[in-house]
Amino acid sequence: MLPSSYPSFQILLVDDEPAWLRSLALTLKSTAGLNNLVTCEDSREVMTLLEAGGIGLVLLDLTMPHLSGEELLKKIAEHHPEIATIVVSGLNQLETAVRCMKLGAFDYFIKTDEEDRIVGGVLRAVRMLEMQRDYREMSSRLVSGELRHPEAFADIVTADRGMLAIFSYLEAVAKSPQPLLITGESGAGKELLARAAHTLSGCRGKLVTVNVAGLDDSVFADTLFGHLRGAFTGAEAVRKGMVEEAADGTLFLDEIGDLSIASQVKLLRLLQEGEYFPLGSDQPKRIKARVIVATHQNLAAKETAGAFRRDLYFRLRTHQIQVPPLRERKGDLPLLLDHFLTEASQALEKKKPTPPKGLAQFLATYSFPGNVRELRAMVYDAVSVHRDRMLSMESFVKAVERAQGEVPPAAAPVPRQNPFAGFDELPTFAEAASFLVQEALERAGGNQTLAGRLLGISQPALNKRLKMMRNQQG
């Protein structure tokens, strides 16, 4: 993200030559998008400016009247060690450069160096300072564990400790300009977390979402970067790309694991250089959006297999969160059920039904391969056919049975484990039946109706079986 003032801290340019200050400021603004600049022609004013706060980086000349650059370098290192200093001097002397580096300078450049070298050094310092601030912010947030902006997560229904830890992490990294990678299974809520990160970032622009799955290289480039008129056959007008649409906001690229290698190269350049070329243009544009990417695929495995570029993978995972699937946070089922019942009844203009006792326990026995999205679909289907005050459990039972009966054609059947492997003697039918009954009751939390459904028998039949077991034990 490059907000209207970038970086978030000020860069102080110190030189007694006004023409050089204007030239350096213009170069940093036009080529690197660095516009949060302060200039100073009198070296005696530098420490007062630093005391006022807000400055993170100083570009310092050495040869100045009153206070020399070396004297200032010592003072800054002593009184403001958190501020980085780059020397940009007219002196091309190795001894001077070494002395400045020993005094704590982050880098040393000669005024006659190429602009790209100086700008590159300034950008390296900016990124280093941003990462230091990200680290301090993350440490502070994760230690406290308290959410400062819980309203940003209002659309995510959860009381799971793992999810709340993700919220704290998102709060810590939301203002970072570095990419954010969100991984997790389909339907787990990756886009909701991307929206929360955008809200927390405080950027003025909008959230622009692009699903890159199925986009070939040319369509990907045109979608993201746009084109000029006449760039290719059919390009009759200028078209802005999604990167430009997301200016001062967030660009969310979903299903990033499906990108071709050629498209990965383009995305890497966008992230690495901070610039892109619209199709048909030889003039680069700078990215002014924070980039968030998401995938349900295992990028580490794809990188190992050579299907995903290593340099891009490590660039994307600067900040990373793994969204847990619903089966790992089943304590959220009652909350989600109530939320979706309210949502569905309002959408379908019906009175909110009362869920049957044991419904959450029954759903807890199901693995939910479609995660929260699948649960939402189940609830909407049940409410759409609902007639009485009490919601019927049959709709959910049939949905689970259908899902469990569907075997993906590419998936190999999972071998069933033998619960009696390793025993010298097989149990009797009565002993095996007793084991199944106890296991079903345990999974159903003692609910006989639910346990009967798990066993494929009615509640009266299960009750009869339990009486027989008690008589046998007696």
One Martini backbone bead per residue (centre of mass of N, CA, C, O) as a GRO file, in nm:
protein
  474
    1MET     BB    1   0.093   0.037   0.025
    2LEU     BB    2   0.040   0.378  -0.113
    3PRO     BB    3  -0.025   0.640   0.020
    4SER     BB    4  -0.041   0.976  -0.004
    5SER     BB    5   0.179   0.921   0.225
    6TYR     BB    6   0.519   0.833   0.142
    7PRO     BB    7   0.587   0.725   0.399
    8SER     BB    8   0.475   0.718   0.726
    9PHE     BB    9   0.738   0.856   0.742
   10GLN     BB   10   0.980   1.089   0.746
   11ILE     BB   11   1.205   1.257   0.513
   12LEU     BB   12   1.520   1.403   0.565
   13LEU     BB   13   1.668   1.678   0.391
   14VAL     BB   14   2.024   1.766   0.402
   15ASP     BB   15   2.125   2.093   0.271
   16ASP     BB   16   2.291   2.398   0.155
   17GLU     BB   17   2.159   2.325  -0.133
   18PRO     BB   18   1.868   2.401  -0.284
   19ALA     BB   19   1.895   2.263  -0.563
   20TRP     BB   20   1.955   1.978  -0.455
   21LEU     BB   21   1.701   1.941  -0.289
   22ARG     BB   22   1.499   1.965  -0.524
   23SER     BB   23   1.615   1.735  -0.696
   24LEU     BB   24   1.591   1.504  -0.488
   25ALA     BB   25   1.287   1.528  -0.434
   26LEU     BB   26   1.193   1.482  -0.726
   27THR     BB   27   1.319   1.202  -0.762
   28LEU     BB   28   1.171   1.053  -0.528
   29LYS     BB   29   0.883   1.111  -0.634
   30SER     BB   30   0.899   1.013  -0.942
   31THR     BB   31   1.058   0.717  -0.900
   32ALA     BB   32   0.937   0.621  -0.582
   33GLY     BB   33   0.690   0.774  -0.430
   34LEU     BB   34   0.840   0.978  -0.235
   35ASN     BB   35   0.644   1.235  -0.035
   36ASN     BB   36   0.751   1.234   0.278
   37LEU     BB   37   0.899   1.538   0.290
   38VAL     BB   38   1.189   1.709   0.432
   39THR     BB   39   1.359   2.021   0.442
   40CYS     BB   40   1.714   2.134   0.505
   41GLU     BB   41   1.966   2.409   0.516
   42ASP     BB   42   2.015   2.396   0.837
   43SER     BB   43   2.198   2.209   1.058
   44ARG     BB   44   2.090   2.341   1.334
   45GLU     BB   45   1.778   2.221   1.288
   46VAL     BB   46   1.776   1.908   1.302
   47MET     BB   47   1.733   1.830   1.608
   48THR     BB   48   1.463   1.975   1.635
   49LEU     BB   49   1.314   1.804   1.423
   50LEU     BB   50   1.360   1.530   1.565
   51GLU     BB   51   1.217   1.597   1.837
   52ALA     BB   52   0.925   1.624   1.707
   53GLY     BB   53   0.897   1.394   1.518
   54GLY     BB   54   0.832   1.153   1.239
   55ILE     BB   55   1.127   1.071   1.178
   56GLY     BB   56   1.316   0.795   1.003
   57LEU     BB   57   1.488   0.956   0.775
   58VAL     BB   58   1.826   1.062   0.673
   59LEU     BB   59   1.965   1.296   0.438
   60LEU     BB   60   2.322   1.365   0.429
   61ASP     BB   61   2.543   1.605   0.432
   62LEU     BB   62   2.881   1.699   0.504
   63THR     BB   63   2.929   1.988   0.365
   64MET     BB   64   2.872   2.227   0.620
   65PRO     BB   65   2.782   2.475   0.791
   66HIS     BB   66   2.847   2.477   1.135
   67LEU     BB   67   2.735   2.169   1.090
   68SER     BB   68   2.849   1.881   1.024
   69GLY     BB   69   2.774   1.571   0.915
   70GLU     BB   70   2.940   1.413   1.130
   71GLU     BB   71   2.822   1.550   1.378
   72LEU     BB   72   2.529   1.467   1.321
   73LEU     BB   73   2.571   1.163   1.314
   74LYS     BB   74   2.647   1.140   1.613
   75LYS     BB   75   2.386   1.265   1.734
   76ILE     BB   76   2.183   1.069   1.611
   77ALA     BB   77   2.306   0.806   1.731
   78GLU     BB   78   2.272   0.903   2.032
   79HIS     BB   79   1.956   1.026   2.034
   80HIS     BB   80   1.853   0.853   1.743
   81PRO     BB   81   1.884   0.523   1.677
   82GLU     BB   82   1.603   0.478   1.509
   83ILE     BB   83   1.742   0.650   1.295
   84ALA     BB   84   1.818   0.668   0.969
   85THR     BB   85   2.133   0.719   0.778
   86ILE     BB   86   2.220   0.898   0.477
   87VAL     BB   87   2.492   0.962   0.277
   88VAL     BB   88   2.516   1.263   0.057
   89SER     BB   89   2.812   1.328  -0.116
   90GLY     BB   90   3.091   1.504  -0.271
   91LEU     BB   91   3.276   1.291  -0.137
   92ASN     BB   92   3.532   1.070  -0.286
   93GLN     BB   93   3.609   0.896   0.004
   94LEU     BB   94   3.690   0.616   0.166
   95GLU     BB   95   3.751   0.713   0.456
   96THR     BB   96   3.487   0.867   0.495
   97ALA     BB   97   3.293   0.634   0.448
   98VAL     BB   98   3.400   0.452   0.677
   99ARG     BB   99   3.351   0.654   0.907
  100CYS     BB  100   3.043   0.675   0.870
  101MET     BB  101   2.974   0.376   0.913
  102LYS     BB  102   3.091   0.371   1.208
  103LEU     BB  103   2.874   0.599   1.299
  104GLY     BB  104   2.588   0.466   1.149
  105ALA     BB  105   2.551   0.449   0.861
  106PHE     BB  106   2.358   0.294   0.621
  107ASP     BB  107   2.479   0.483   0.384
  108TYR     BB  108   2.684   0.572   0.081
  109PHE     BB  109   2.691   0.862  -0.137
  110ILE     BB  110   2.737   1.012  -0.445
  111LYS     BB  111   2.619   1.278  -0.623
  112THR     BB  112   2.728   1.139  -0.904
  113ASP     BB  113   2.551   0.925  -0.892
  114GLU     BB  114   2.317   0.742  -0.987
  115GLU     BB  115   1.991   0.764  -0.926
  116ASP     BB  116   1.925   0.460  -0.884
  117ARG     BB  117   2.118   0.417  -0.644
  118ILE     BB  118   1.996   0.616  -0.446
  119VAL     BB  119   1.702   0.519  -0.455
  120GLY     BB  120   1.763   0.225  -0.371
  121GLY     BB  121   1.880   0.298  -0.090
  122VAL     BB  122   1.625   0.435   0.019
  123LEU     BB  123   1.433   0.190  -0.014
  124ARG     BB  124   1.588   0.002   0.174
  125ALA     BB  125   1.552   0.174   0.427
  126VAL     BB  126   1.246   0.182   0.429
  127ARG     BB  127   1.200  -0.126   0.450
  128MET     BB  128   1.354  -0.169   0.710
  129LEU     BB  129   1.178   0.020   0.886
  130GLU     BB  130   0.908  -0.121   0.832
  131MET     BB  131   0.990  -0.398   0.951
  132GLN     BB  132   1.053  -0.299   1.234
  133ARG     BB  133   0.767  -0.188   1.291
  134ASP     BB  134   0.616  -0.451   1.245
  135TYR     BB  135   0.755  -0.610   1.470
  136ARG     BB  136   0.677  -0.429   1.708
  137GLU     BB  137   0.372  -0.446   1.661
  138MET     BB  138   0.340  -0.751   1.681
  139SER     BB  139   0.455  -0.789   1.963
  140SER     BB  140   0.251  -0.608   2.109
  141ARG     BB  141  -0.015  -0.747   2.019
  142LEU     BB  142   0.049  -1.050   2.095
  143VAL     BB  143   0.094  -0.999   2.396
  144SER     BB  144  -0.184  -0.866   2.465
  145GLY     BB  145  -0.442  -0.988   2.281
  146GLU     BB  146  -0.584  -0.725   2.197
  147LEU     BB  147  -0.845  -0.561   2.044
  148ARG     BB  148  -0.883  -0.242   1.886
  149HIS     BB  149  -1.074  -0.348   1.615
  150PRO     BB  150  -1.344  -0.545   1.621
  151GLU     BB  151  -1.524  -0.422   1.387
  152ALA     BB  152  -1.355  -0.550   1.145
  153PHE     BB  153  -1.487  -0.855   1.244
  154ALA     BB  154  -1.808  -0.865   1.222
  155ASP     BB  155  -1.833  -1.089   0.975
  156ILE     BB  156  -1.688  -1.283   1.187
  157VAL     BB  157  -1.788  -1.586   1.327
  158THR     BB  158  -1.629  -1.615   1.653
  159ALA     BB  159  -1.447  -1.801   1.946
  160ASP     BB  160  -1.181  -1.882   1.845
  161ARG     BB  161  -0.852  -1.870   1.934
  162GLY     BB  162  -0.718  -1.889   1.657
  163MET     BB  163  -0.881  -1.657   1.525
  164LEU     BB  164  -0.805  -1.436   1.733
  165ALA     BB  165  -0.502  -1.447   1.664
  166ILE     BB  166  -0.540  -1.353   1.373
  167PHE     BB  167  -0.656  -1.079   1.440
  168SER     BB  168  -0.407  -0.969   1.585
  169TYR     BB  169  -0.217  -0.998   1.343
  170LEU     BB  170  -0.373  -0.816   1.147
  171GLU     BB  171  -0.349  -0.558   1.311
  172ALA     BB  172  -0.032  -0.551   1.294
  173VAL     BB  173  -0.016  -0.572   0.948
  174ALA     BB  174  -0.220  -0.377   0.799
  175LYS     BB  175  -0.005  -0.121   0.751
  176SER     BB  176   0.163  -0.279   0.576
  177PRO     BB  177   0.325  -0.283   0.251
  178GLN     BB  178   0.336  -0.571   0.257
  179PRO     BB  179   0.253  -0.866   0.178
  180LEU     BB  180  -0.041  -1.088   0.197
  181LEU     BB  181  -0.091  -1.428   0.301
  182ILE     BB  182  -0.376  -1.643   0.234
  183THR     BB  183  -0.454  -1.954   0.376
  184GLY     BB  184  -0.689  -2.211   0.273
  185GLU     BB  185  -0.973  -2.343   0.245
  186SER     BB  186  -1.250  -2.360   0.092
  187GLY     BB  187  -1.478  -2.157   0.277
  188ALA     BB  188  -1.312  -2.030   0.541
  189GLY     BB  189  -1.258  -1.691   0.497
  190LYS     BB  190  -1.045  -1.520   0.328
  191GLU     BB  191  -1.202  -1.267   0.224
  192LEU     BB  192  -1.283  -1.156   0.502
  193LEU     BB  193  -0.987  -1.104   0.592
  194ALA     BB  194  -0.918  -0.909   0.365
  195ARG     BB  195  -1.129  -0.698   0.446
  196ALA     BB  196  -1.018  -0.647   0.728
  197ALA     BB  197  -0.738  -0.549   0.638
  198HIS     BB  198  -0.843  -0.308   0.478
  199THR     BB  199  -0.984  -0.163   0.708
  200LEU     BB  200  -0.724  -0.144   0.898
  201SER     BB  201  -0.538   0.028   0.705
  202GLY     BB  202  -0.693   0.315   0.626
  203CYS     BB  203  -0.741   0.333   0.340
  204ARG     BB  204  -0.909   0.521   0.089
  205GLY     BB  205  -0.941   0.309  -0.090
  206LYS     BB  206  -1.031   0.026  -0.247
  207LEU     BB  207  -1.143  -0.301  -0.285
  208VAL     BB  208  -0.982  -0.522  -0.520
  209THR     BB  209  -1.104  -0.810  -0.689
  210VAL     BB  210  -0.910  -1.098  -0.819
  211ASN     BB  211  -0.961  -1.384  -1.010
  212VAL     BB  212  -0.687  -1.580  -1.148
  213ALA     BB  213  -0.831  -1.816  -1.234
  214GLY     BB  214  -0.774  -1.898  -1.577
  215LEU     BB  215  -0.558  -1.691  -1.649
  216ASP     BB  216  -0.379  -1.591  -1.882
  217ASP     BB  217  -0.113  -1.397  -1.945
  218SER     BB  218  -0.257  -1.171  -2.113
  219VAL     BB  219  -0.507  -1.134  -1.930
  220PHE     BB  220  -0.359  -1.072  -1.672
  221ALA     BB  221  -0.212  -0.815  -1.773
  222ASP     BB  222  -0.469  -0.659  -1.859
  223THR     BB  223  -0.618  -0.670  -1.587
  224LEU     BB  224  -0.394  -0.531  -1.411
  225PHE     BB  225  -0.254  -0.301  -1.628
  226GLY     BB  226  -0.370  -0.263  -1.889
  227HIS     BB  227  -0.425  -0.030  -2.179
  228LEU     BB  228  -0.369   0.097  -2.482
  229ARG     BB  229  -0.434   0.227  -2.763
  230GLY     BB  230  -0.338  -0.026  -2.990
  231ALA     BB  231  -0.190  -0.269  -2.840
  232PHE     BB  232  -0.422  -0.438  -2.982
  233THR     BB  233  -0.651  -0.618  -3.116
  234GLY     BB  234  -0.935  -0.423  -3.004
  235ALA     BB  235  -0.785  -0.166  -2.881
  236GLU     BB  236  -0.990   0.124  -2.879
  237ALA     BB  237  -0.915   0.182  -2.573
  238VAL     BB  238  -0.850   0.287  -2.276
  239ARG     BB  239  -0.740   0.072  -1.995
  240LYS     BB  240  -0.777   0.011  -1.675
  241GLY     BB  241  -0.636  -0.142  -1.423
  242MET     BB  242  -0.654  -0.289  -1.112
  243VAL     BB  243  -0.417  -0.137  -0.990
  244GLU     BB  244  -0.543   0.146  -1.043
  245GLU     BB  245  -0.819   0.096  -0.902
  246ALA     BB  246  -0.647   0.043  -0.615
  247ALA     BB  247  -0.573   0.313  -0.542
  248ASP     BB  248  -0.521   0.361  -0.208
  249GLY     BB  249  -0.555   0.048  -0.157
  250THR     BB  250  -0.666  -0.289  -0.240
  251LEU     BB  251  -0.519  -0.586  -0.378
  252PHE     BB  252  -0.704  -0.888  -0.448
  253LEU     BB  253  -0.561  -1.213  -0.503
  254ASP     BB  254  -0.716  -1.490  -0.607
  255GLU     BB  255  -0.584  -1.790  -0.667
  256ILE     BB  256  -0.254  -1.778  -0.694
  257GLY     BB  257  -0.179  -2.089  -0.751
  258ASP     BB  258  -0.280  -2.062  -1.076
  259LEU     BB  259  -0.041  -1.932  -1.183
  260SER     BB  260   0.166  -1.876  -1.414
  261ILE     BB  261   0.493  -1.827  -1.465
  262ALA     BB  262   0.466  -1.570  -1.636
  263SER     BB  263   0.280  -1.422  -1.427
  264GLN     BB  264   0.473  -1.439  -1.188
  265VAL     BB  265   0.684  -1.245  -1.303
  266LYS     BB  266   0.499  -0.994  -1.308
  267LEU     BB  267   0.433  -0.994  -1.005
  268LEU     BB  268   0.720  -0.970  -0.901
  269ARG     BB  269   0.782  -0.694  -1.026
  270LEU     BB  270   0.560  -0.540  -0.883
  271LEU     BB  271   0.675  -0.600  -0.591
  272GLN     BB  272   0.982  -0.530  -0.630
  273GLU     BB  273   0.961  -0.245  -0.803
  274GLY     BB  274   0.671  -0.094  -0.795
  275GLU     BB  275   0.604  -0.160  -1.108
  276TYR     BB  276   0.439  -0.094  -1.435
  277PHE     BB  277   0.309  -0.195  -1.767
  278PRO     BB  278   0.113  -0.108  -1.987
  279LEU     BB  279  -0.012  -0.206  -2.262
  280GLY     BB  280   0.185  -0.026  -2.500
  281SER     BB  281   0.395   0.078  -2.284
  282ASP     BB  282   0.712   0.266  -2.183
  283GLN     BB  283   0.568   0.371  -1.914
  284PRO     BB  284   0.587   0.361  -1.594
  285LYS     BB  285   0.404   0.253  -1.308
  286ARG     BB  286   0.303   0.296  -0.982
  287ILE     BB  287   0.223   0.139  -0.706
  288LYS     BB  288  -0.083   0.220  -0.481
  289ALA     BB  289  -0.106  -0.075  -0.345
  290ARG     BB  290  -0.208  -0.323  -0.152
  291VAL     BB  291  -0.113  -0.671  -0.132
  292ILE     BB  292  -0.340  -0.951  -0.154
  293VAL     BB  293  -0.326  -1.306  -0.110
  294ALA     BB  294  -0.484  -1.623  -0.220
  295THR     BB  295  -0.507  -1.981  -0.117
  296HIS     BB  296  -0.571  -2.347  -0.124
  297GLN     BB  297  -0.286  -2.403  -0.176
  298ASN     BB  298   0.041  -2.549  -0.162
  299LEU     BB  299   0.309  -2.352  -0.213
  300ALA     BB  300   0.545  -2.515  -0.107
  301ALA     BB  301   0.495  -2.761  -0.290
  302LYS     BB  302   0.502  -2.607  -0.562
  303GLU     BB  303   0.790  -2.501  -0.528
  304THR     BB  304   0.928  -2.780  -0.508
  305ALA     BB  305   0.798  -2.869  -0.799
  306GLY     BB  306   0.823  -2.594  -0.991
  307ALA     BB  307   0.523  -2.427  -1.000
  308PHE     BB  308   0.669  -2.208  -0.807
  309ARG     BB  309   0.827  -1.934  -0.735
  310ARG     BB  310   1.051  -1.869  -0.496
  311ASP     BB  311   1.073  -1.556  -0.492
  312LEU     BB  312   0.765  -1.512  -0.474
  313TYR     BB  313   0.699  -1.676  -0.224
  314PHE     BB  314   0.883  -1.504  -0.027
  315ARG     BB  315   0.744  -1.236  -0.089
  316LEU     BB  316   0.447  -1.316   0.000
  317ARG     BB  317   0.539  -1.433   0.305
  318THR     BB  318   0.589  -1.198   0.497
  319HIS     BB  319   0.279  -1.224   0.541
  320GLN     BB  320   0.098  -1.487   0.727
  321ILE     BB  321  -0.207  -1.690   0.699
  322GLN     BB  322  -0.393  -1.964   0.852
  323VAL     BB  323  -0.699  -2.098   0.791
  324PRO     BB  324  -0.909  -2.271   0.964
  325PRO     BB  325  -1.108  -2.516   0.956
  326LEU     BB  326  -1.414  -2.604   1.076
  327ARG     BB  327  -1.323  -2.885   1.205
  328GLU     BB  328  -1.118  -2.704   1.408
  329ARG     BB  329  -1.397  -2.513   1.498
  330LYS     BB  330  -1.674  -2.641   1.640
  331GLY     BB  331  -1.746  -2.419   1.853
  332ASP     BB  332  -1.884  -2.234   1.615
  333LEU     BB  333  -2.152  -2.369   1.529
  334PRO     BB  334  -2.371  -2.226   1.704
  335LEU     BB  335  -2.305  -1.939   1.601
  336LEU     BB  336  -2.343  -1.992   1.295
  337LEU     BB  337  -2.628  -2.093   1.303
  338ASP     BB  338  -2.758  -1.837   1.417
  339HIS     BB  339  -2.658  -1.645   1.199
  340PHE     BB  340  -2.782  -1.796   0.945
  341LEU     BB  341  -3.075  -1.796   1.043
  342THR     BB  342  -3.105  -1.491   1.042
  343GLU     BB  343  -3.015  -1.437   0.749
  344ALA     BB  344  -3.218  -1.630   0.602
  345SER     BB  345  -3.486  -1.518   0.716
  346GLN     BB  346  -3.446  -1.235   0.597
  347ALA     BB  347  -3.401  -1.312   0.297
  348LEU     BB  348  -3.687  -1.500   0.302
  349GLU     BB  349  -3.907  -1.378   0.481
  350LYS     BB  350  -3.883  -1.517   0.775
  351LYS     BB  351  -3.916  -1.670   1.057
  352LYS     BB  352  -3.718  -1.757   1.301
  353PRO     BB  353  -3.611  -2.058   1.373
  354THR     BB  354  -3.590  -2.338   1.575
  355PRO     BB  355  -3.351  -2.535   1.667
  356PRO     BB  356  -3.278  -2.844   1.717
  357LYS     BB  357  -3.190  -3.057   1.938
  358GLY     BB  358  -2.859  -3.155   1.840
  359LEU     BB  359  -2.757  -3.017   1.576
  360ALA     BB  360  -2.467  -2.934   1.650
  361GLN     BB  361  -2.378  -3.223   1.721
  362PHE     BB  362  -2.428  -3.346   1.447
  363LEU     BB  363  -2.238  -3.150   1.283
  364ALA     BB  364  -1.975  -3.235   1.448
  365THR     BB  365  -1.958  -3.521   1.280
  366TYR     BB  366  -1.875  -3.337   1.047
  367SER     BB  367  -1.616  -3.218   0.819
  368PHE     BB  368  -1.658  -2.990   0.614
  369PRO     BB  369  -1.521  -2.939   0.314
  370GLY     BB  370  -1.680  -2.643   0.268
  371ASN     BB  371  -1.727  -2.522   0.527
  372VAL     BB  372  -1.891  -2.234   0.587
  373ARG     BB  373  -2.030  -2.237   0.310
  374GLU     BB  374  -2.177  -2.509   0.355
  375LEU     BB  375  -2.339  -2.433   0.604
  376ARG     BB  376  -2.495  -2.201   0.477
  377ALA     BB  377  -2.639  -2.374   0.262
  378MET     BB  378  -2.788  -2.557   0.459
  379VAL     BB  379  -2.954  -2.337   0.603
  380TYR     BB  380  -3.098  -2.219   0.357
  381ASP     BB  381  -3.238  -2.482   0.277
  382ALA     BB  382  -3.393  -2.529   0.542
  383VAL     BB  383  -3.548  -2.253   0.547
  384SER     BB  384  -3.694  -2.276   0.266
  385VAL     BB  385  -3.865  -2.550   0.381
  386HIS     BB  386  -3.985  -2.416   0.615
  387ARG     BB  387  -4.290  -2.426   0.843
  388ASP     BB  388  -4.237  -2.452   1.130
  389ARG     BB  389  -4.108  -2.359   1.428
  390MET     BB  390  -3.938  -2.610   1.400
  391LEU     BB  391  -3.658  -2.718   1.281
  392SER     BB  392  -3.553  -2.945   1.062
  393MET     BB  393  -3.316  -3.214   1.047
  394GLU     BB  394  -3.345  -3.358   0.768
  395SER     BB  395  -3.191  -3.164   0.581
  396PHE     BB  396  -2.913  -3.218   0.716
  397VAL     BB  397  -2.899  -3.524   0.691
  398LYS     BB  398  -2.916  -3.532   0.380
  399ALA     BB  399  -2.669  -3.355   0.322
  400VAL     BB  400  -2.463  -3.540   0.460
  401GLU     BB  401  -2.527  -3.800   0.304
  402ARG     BB  402  -2.460  -3.689   0.026
  403ALA     BB  403  -2.166  -3.604   0.085
  404GLN     BB  404  -2.071  -3.893   0.183
  405GLY     BB  405  -2.158  -4.028  -0.104
  406GLU     BB  406  -1.944  -3.843  -0.234
  407VAL     BB  407  -1.688  -3.930  -0.469
  408PRO     BB  408  -1.423  -3.824  -0.594
  409PRO     BB  409  -1.281  -3.924  -0.891
  410ALA     BB  410  -0.969  -3.852  -0.798
  411ALA     BB  411  -1.018  -4.003  -0.539
  412ALA     BB  412  -0.898  -4.213  -0.323
  413PRO     BB  413  -0.974  -4.452  -0.123
  414VAL     BB  414  -1.006  -4.478   0.212
  415PRO     BB  415  -0.875  -4.674   0.429
  416ARG     BB  416  -0.994  -4.881   0.660
  417GLN     BB  417  -0.983  -4.923   0.989
  418ASN     BB  418  -0.898  -5.167   1.225
  419PRO     BB  419  -1.009  -5.180   1.555
  420PHE     BB  420  -0.888  -5.502   1.594
  421ALA     BB  421  -0.606  -5.459   1.561
  422GLY     BB  422  -0.389  -5.665   1.768
  423PHE     BB  423  -0.583  -5.880   1.844
  424ASP     BB  424  -0.607  -6.208   1.933
  425GLU     BB  425  -0.919  -6.158   1.977
  426LEU     BB  426  -1.228  -6.144   1.880
  427PRO     BB  427  -1.508  -6.001   1.917
  428THR     BB  428  -1.812  -6.005   1.979
  429PHE     BB  429  -2.108  -5.887   1.877
  430ALA     BB  430  -2.181  -5.762   2.150
  431GLU     BB  431  -1.915  -5.609   2.195
  432ALA     BB  432  -1.920  -5.442   1.932
  433ALA     BB  433  -2.194  -5.306   1.981
  434SER     BB  434  -2.112  -5.169   2.247
  435PHE     BB  435  -1.889  -4.997   2.127
  436LEU     BB  436  -2.065  -4.836   1.923
  437VAL     BB  437  -2.260  -4.712   2.125
  438GLN     BB  438  -2.051  -4.558   2.297
  439GLU     BB  439  -1.932  -4.391   2.064
  440ALA     BB  440  -2.195  -4.249   1.976
  441LEU     BB  441  -2.258  -4.114   2.251
  442GLU     BB  442  -1.999  -3.951   2.267
  443ARG     BB  443  -2.037  -3.789   1.998
  444ALA     BB  444  -2.346  -3.697   2.100
  445GLY     BB  445  -2.344  -3.619   2.408
  446GLY     BB  446  -2.591  -3.832   2.494
  447ASN     BB  447  -2.770  -3.827   2.239
  448GLN     BB  448  -2.985  -4.063   2.124
  449THR     BB  449  -3.090  -3.961   1.855
  450LEU     BB  450  -2.811  -3.897   1.736
  451ALA     BB  451  -2.682  -4.177   1.781
  452GLY     BB  452  -2.883  -4.330   1.603
  453ARG     BB  453  -2.806  -4.187   1.340
  454LEU     BB  454  -2.508  -4.283   1.340
  455LEU     BB  455  -2.612  -4.600   1.337
  456GLY     BB  456  -2.897  -4.634   1.174
  457ILE     BB  457  -3.108  -4.592   1.409
  458SER     BB  458  -3.339  -4.569   1.631
  459GLN     BB  459  -3.413  -4.460   1.942
  460PRO     BB  460  -3.567  -4.711   2.046
  461ALA     BB  461  -3.348  -4.915   1.959
  462LEU     BB  462  -3.126  -4.797   2.135
  463ASN     BB  463  -3.271  -4.820   2.406
  464LYS     BB  464  -3.292  -5.128   2.395
  465ARG     BB  465  -2.987  -5.180   2.382
  466LEU     BB  466  -2.919  -5.047   2.657
  467LYS     BB  467  -3.089  -5.238   2.833
  468MET     BB  468  -2.937  -5.494   2.755
  469MET     BB  469  -2.658  -5.402   2.859
  470ARG     BB  470  -2.747  -5.364   3.156
  471ASN     BB  471  -2.840  -5.657   3.205
  472GLN     BB  472  -2.567  -5.791   3.140
  473GLN     BB  473  -2.410  -5.639   3.367
  474GLY     BB  474  -2.618  -5.737   3.600
   0.00000   0.00000   0.00000
